[in-house]
Amino acid sequence: MAAITLTVNGRSRTVDTDPTTPLLYILRNELELNGPRFGCGLSQCGACTVIMDGSAVRSCTLPVSSAQGKSVTTLEGLGSVESPHILQKAFVEEQAAQCGFCMNGILMNAKLLLDKNPNPSVTDIKQGLANVLCRCGSHVRVIRAIQRAAREM
C-alpha cells in the first residue's frame, strides 16, 4: 500500500492503495466517480476513458501510480446536472444516448476532438470516435450532437 496523490477534476485527492491498482477502480470505488465505466477491462472498448494531461487514456488498465502528478478529468469534470458542458447539453438535446454505456468514452473523445478542432467534419468526428466501441443505433444522433456542440462553442 502507498499514498498516491491524484488531481482529479481539478481537486487533489490522496488514496492509500496498491500502486498497480487500475485507475478506474480508484475513480469508481474510492472517489465515487461513476462516469468512467468498466467495459472490457482490456483497453479496447473505451468505456473507461478519462482525459489525462490532455490525452484520452484507458483507465481500466492504467496503474493508478501512472496518474500521480498528472491532471485527470472524468465525465463529472466536464459539467454537472446544474451546469452541463456544451457537449453534455447537446447530447441531451439530440437524444444521442441509447443505452448510455459507451457515452463516457464518446463524450471524453469528443471533448478532445473539439478542443483540437472546433469545426470538425463528419469524417473528423468518425475518426475521433473510431476507438470507442458502441453497439447502439444512435451514431447519427451522436454526430449531430457533436456538430451542435461545435456550433455552440
mmCIF file of C-alpha atoms in Angstrom:
data_model
loop_
_atom_site.group_PDB
_atom_site.id
_atom_site.type_symbol
_atom_site.label_atom_id
_atom_site.label_comp_id
_atom_site.label_asym_id
_atom_site.label_seq_id
_atom_site.Cartn_x
_atom_site.Cartn_y
_atom_site.Cartn_z
ATOM 1 C CA MET A 1 0.000 0.000 0.000
ATOM 2 C CA ALA A 2 1.130 3.512 -0.780
ATOM 3 C CA ALA A 3 -0.279 7.003 -0.521
ATOM 4 C CA ILE A 4 -0.989 8.144 -4.083
ATOM 5 C CA THR A 5 -1.959 11.764 -4.683
ATOM 6 C CA LEU A 6 -4.030 12.481 -7.761
ATOM 7 C CA THR A 7 -5.500 15.625 -9.243
ATOM 8 C CA VAL A 8 -8.962 14.626 -10.411
ATOM 9 C CA ASN A 9 -11.350 17.178 -11.871
ATOM 10 C CA GLY A 10 -9.167 19.974 -10.514
ATOM 11 C CA ARG A 11 -9.142 18.626 -6.968
ATOM 12 C CA SER A 12 -6.224 16.998 -5.162
ATOM 13 C CA ARG A 13 -7.124 13.590 -3.757
ATOM 14 C CA THR A 14 -4.950 11.109 -1.849
ATOM 15 C CA VAL A 15 -5.702 7.392 -1.720
ATOM 16 C CA ASP A 16 -3.926 4.622 0.149
ATOM 17 C CA THR A 17 -3.739 1.749 -2.296
ATOM 18 C CA ASP A 18 -1.576 -0.699 -4.173
ATOM 19 C CA PRO A 19 0.188 1.410 -6.847
ATOM 20 C CA THR A 20 -0.667 -1.193 -9.501
ATOM 21 C CA THR A 21 -4.412 -0.876 -8.927
ATOM 22 C CA PRO A 22 -6.119 0.265 -12.124
ATOM 23 C CA LEU A 23 -7.018 3.956 -12.075
ATOM 24 C CA LEU A 24 -10.608 3.059 -12.996
ATOM 25 C CA TYR A 25 -11.064 1.157 -9.734
ATOM 26 C CA ILE A 26 -9.832 4.123 -7.714
ATOM 27 C CA LEU A 27 -12.035 6.578 -9.611
ATOM 28 C CA ARG A 28 -15.167 4.487 -9.189
ATOM 29 C CA ASN A 29 -14.650 2.745 -5.843
ATOM 30 C CA GLU A 30 -12.610 5.227 -3.819
ATOM 31 C CA LEU A 31 -13.561 8.584 -5.361
ATOM 32 C CA GLU A 32 -17.135 7.584 -6.282
ATOM 33 C CA LEU A 33 -16.887 8.941 -9.826
ATOM 34 C CA ASN A 34 -19.154 6.832 -11.994
ATOM 35 C CA GLY A 35 -18.634 8.461 -15.412
ATOM 36 C CA PRO A 36 -15.855 6.100 -16.454
ATOM 37 C CA ARG A 37 -17.213 2.593 -16.790
ATOM 38 C CA PHE A 38 -15.756 -0.892 -16.750
ATOM 39 C CA GLY A 39 -16.365 -2.355 -20.184
ATOM 40 C CA CYS A 40 -13.835 -4.853 -21.457
ATOM 41 C CA GLY A 41 -11.011 -4.458 -18.928
ATOM 42 C CA LEU A 42 -8.546 -4.699 -21.823
ATOM 43 C CA SER A 43 -8.300 -1.056 -23.023
ATOM 44 C CA GLN A 44 -10.245 -1.915 -26.158
ATOM 45 C CA CYS A 45 -13.778 -0.549 -25.808
ATOM 46 C CA GLY A 46 -13.245 2.973 -24.456
ATOM 47 C CA ALA A 47 -15.948 2.942 -21.767
ATOM 48 C CA CYS A 48 -13.299 3.742 -19.129
ATOM 49 C CA THR A 49 -11.772 6.713 -20.989
ATOM 50 C CA VAL A 50 -10.550 9.693 -18.988
ATOM 51 C CA ILE A 51 -8.538 12.703 -20.083
ATOM 52 C CA MET A 52 -5.077 12.777 -18.536
ATOM 53 C CA ASP A 53 -2.887 15.792 -19.260
ATOM 54 C CA GLY A 54 -4.801 16.473 -22.471
ATOM 55 C CA SER A 55 -4.864 12.929 -23.860
ATOM 56 C CA ALA A 56 -7.510 10.212 -23.827
ATOM 57 C CA VAL A 57 -6.357 7.260 -21.740
ATOM 58 C CA ARG A 58 -7.987 3.982 -20.832
ATOM 59 C CA SER A 59 -8.237 3.876 -17.067
ATOM 60 C CA CYS A 60 -9.094 0.165 -16.804
ATOM 61 C CA THR A 61 -5.501 -0.949 -17.370
ATOM 62 C CA LEU A 62 -3.570 2.163 -16.310
ATOM 63 C CA PRO A 63 -1.943 1.726 -12.888
ATOM 64 C CA VAL A 64 -3.032 4.470 -10.513
ATOM 65 C CA SER A 65 0.648 5.275 -9.886
ATOM 66 C CA SER A 66 0.894 6.413 -13.537
ATOM 67 C CA ALA A 67 -1.621 9.171 -12.818
ATOM 68 C CA GLN A 68 0.298 10.608 -9.874
ATOM 69 C CA GLY A 69 1.356 14.190 -10.628
ATOM 70 C CA LYS A 70 -0.932 14.392 -13.665
ATOM 71 C CA SER A 71 -4.279 16.070 -14.201
ATOM 72 C CA VAL A 72 -7.152 13.617 -14.670
ATOM 73 C CA THR A 73 -10.570 14.691 -15.938
ATOM 74 C CA THR A 74 -13.570 12.396 -15.788
ATOM 75 C CA LEU A 75 -17.028 12.913 -17.229
ATOM 76 C CA GLU A 76 -18.021 14.548 -13.939
ATOM 77 C CA GLY A 77 -15.268 17.109 -14.501
ATOM 78 C CA LEU A 78 -16.824 18.319 -17.750
ATOM 79 C CA GLY A 79 -20.023 19.573 -16.168
ATOM 80 C CA SER A 80 -22.829 18.851 -13.759
ATOM 81 C CA VAL A 81 -26.586 18.404 -13.924
ATOM 82 C CA GLU A 82 -26.944 22.034 -12.854
ATOM 83 C CA SER A 83 -24.304 23.314 -15.265
ATOM 84 C CA PRO A 84 -23.666 20.832 -18.071
ATOM 85 C CA HIS A 85 -20.788 21.168 -20.519
ATOM 86 C CA ILE A 86 -21.901 22.233 -24.007
ATOM 87 C CA LEU A 87 -21.274 18.674 -25.229
ATOM 88 C CA GLN A 88 -23.378 17.147 -22.469
ATOM 89 C CA LYS A 89 -26.189 19.591 -23.222
ATOM 90 C CA ALA A 90 -26.010 18.843 -26.967
ATOM 91 C CA PHE A 91 -26.140 15.087 -26.320
ATOM 92 C CA VAL A 92 -29.304 15.535 -24.249
ATOM 93 C CA GLU A 93 -30.902 17.862 -26.812
ATOM 94 C CA GLU A 94 -30.135 15.470 -29.673
ATOM 95 C CA GLN A 95 -31.126 12.438 -27.583
ATOM 96 C CA ALA A 96 -27.796 10.930 -28.609
ATOM 97 C CA ALA A 97 -27.526 8.295 -25.901
ATOM 98 C CA GLN A 98 -29.256 4.986 -26.292
ATOM 99 C CA CYS A 99 -28.054 2.540 -23.638
ATOM 100 C CA GLY A 100 -25.511 5.088 -22.438
ATOM 101 C CA PHE A 101 -22.771 2.619 -21.607
ATOM 102 C CA CYS A 102 -20.308 3.905 -24.229
ATOM 103 C CA MET A 103 -21.264 7.564 -23.746
ATOM 104 C CA ASN A 104 -18.430 8.241 -21.323
ATOM 105 C CA GLY A 105 -15.868 7.255 -23.946
ATOM 106 C CA ILE A 106 -17.697 9.082 -26.714
ATOM 107 C CA LEU A 107 -18.023 12.299 -24.709
ATOM 108 C CA MET A 108 -14.421 12.295 -23.494
ATOM 109 C CA ASN A 109 -13.085 11.701 -27.008
ATOM 110 C CA ALA A 110 -15.482 14.293 -28.456
ATOM 111 C CA LYS A 111 -14.223 16.825 -25.904
ATOM 112 C CA LEU A 112 -10.636 16.284 -27.022
ATOM 113 C CA LEU A 113 -11.673 16.416 -30.672
ATOM 114 C CA LEU A 114 -13.421 19.775 -30.227
ATOM 115 C CA ASP A 115 -10.506 21.138 -28.202
ATOM 116 C CA LYS A 116 -8.206 20.402 -31.151
ATOM 117 C CA ASN A 117 -10.663 21.010 -33.984
ATOM 118 C CA PRO A 118 -13.530 23.385 -33.177
ATOM 119 C CA ASN A 119 -15.186 22.803 -36.566
ATOM 120 C CA PRO A 120 -14.867 19.068 -37.329
ATOM 121 C CA SER A 121 -16.289 17.446 -40.433
ATOM 122 C CA VAL A 122 -18.359 14.277 -40.208
ATOM 123 C CA THR A 123 -15.232 12.351 -41.204
ATOM 124 C CA ASP A 124 -13.241 14.069 -38.440
ATOM 125 C CA ILE A 125 -15.912 13.120 -35.902
ATOM 126 C CA LYS A 126 -15.992 9.493 -37.059
ATOM 127 C CA GLN A 127 -12.204 9.294 -36.870
ATOM 128 C CA GLY A 128 -12.194 10.938 -33.431
ATOM 129 C CA LEU A 129 -14.619 8.317 -32.127
ATOM 130 C CA ALA A 130 -13.238 5.323 -34.019
ATOM 131 C CA ASN A 131 -11.553 3.836 -30.953
ATOM 132 C CA VAL A 132 -14.762 3.730 -28.881
ATOM 133 C CA LEU A 133 -16.857 0.610 -29.360
ATOM 134 C CA CYS A 134 -20.595 1.186 -29.469
ATOM 135 C CA ARG A 135 -23.395 -1.159 -30.411
ATOM 136 C CA CYS A 136 -26.179 1.399 -30.145
ATOM 137 C CA GLY A 137 -28.114 2.666 -33.098
ATOM 138 C CA SER A 138 -27.587 6.307 -32.194
ATOM 139 C CA HIS A 139 -24.487 7.081 -34.268
ATOM 140 C CA VAL A 140 -26.284 9.664 -36.433
ATOM 141 C CA ARG A 141 -27.543 11.453 -33.310
ATOM 142 C CA VAL A 142 -24.047 11.326 -31.766
ATOM 143 C CA ILE A 143 -22.609 13.044 -34.833
ATOM 144 C CA ARG A 144 -25.401 15.650 -34.769
ATOM 145 C CA ALA A 145 -24.774 16.297 -31.075
ATOM 146 C CA ILE A 146 -21.056 16.882 -31.640
ATOM 147 C CA GLN A 147 -21.829 19.167 -34.603
ATOM 148 C CA ARG A 148 -24.315 21.090 -32.428
ATOM 149 C CA ALA A 149 -21.769 21.468 -29.634
ATOM 150 C CA ALA A 150 -19.160 22.686 -32.149
ATOM 151 C CA ARG A 151 -21.563 25.366 -33.417
ATOM 152 C CA GLU A 152 -22.407 26.485 -29.879
ATOM 153 C CA MET A 153 -18.824 26.639 -28.618
#
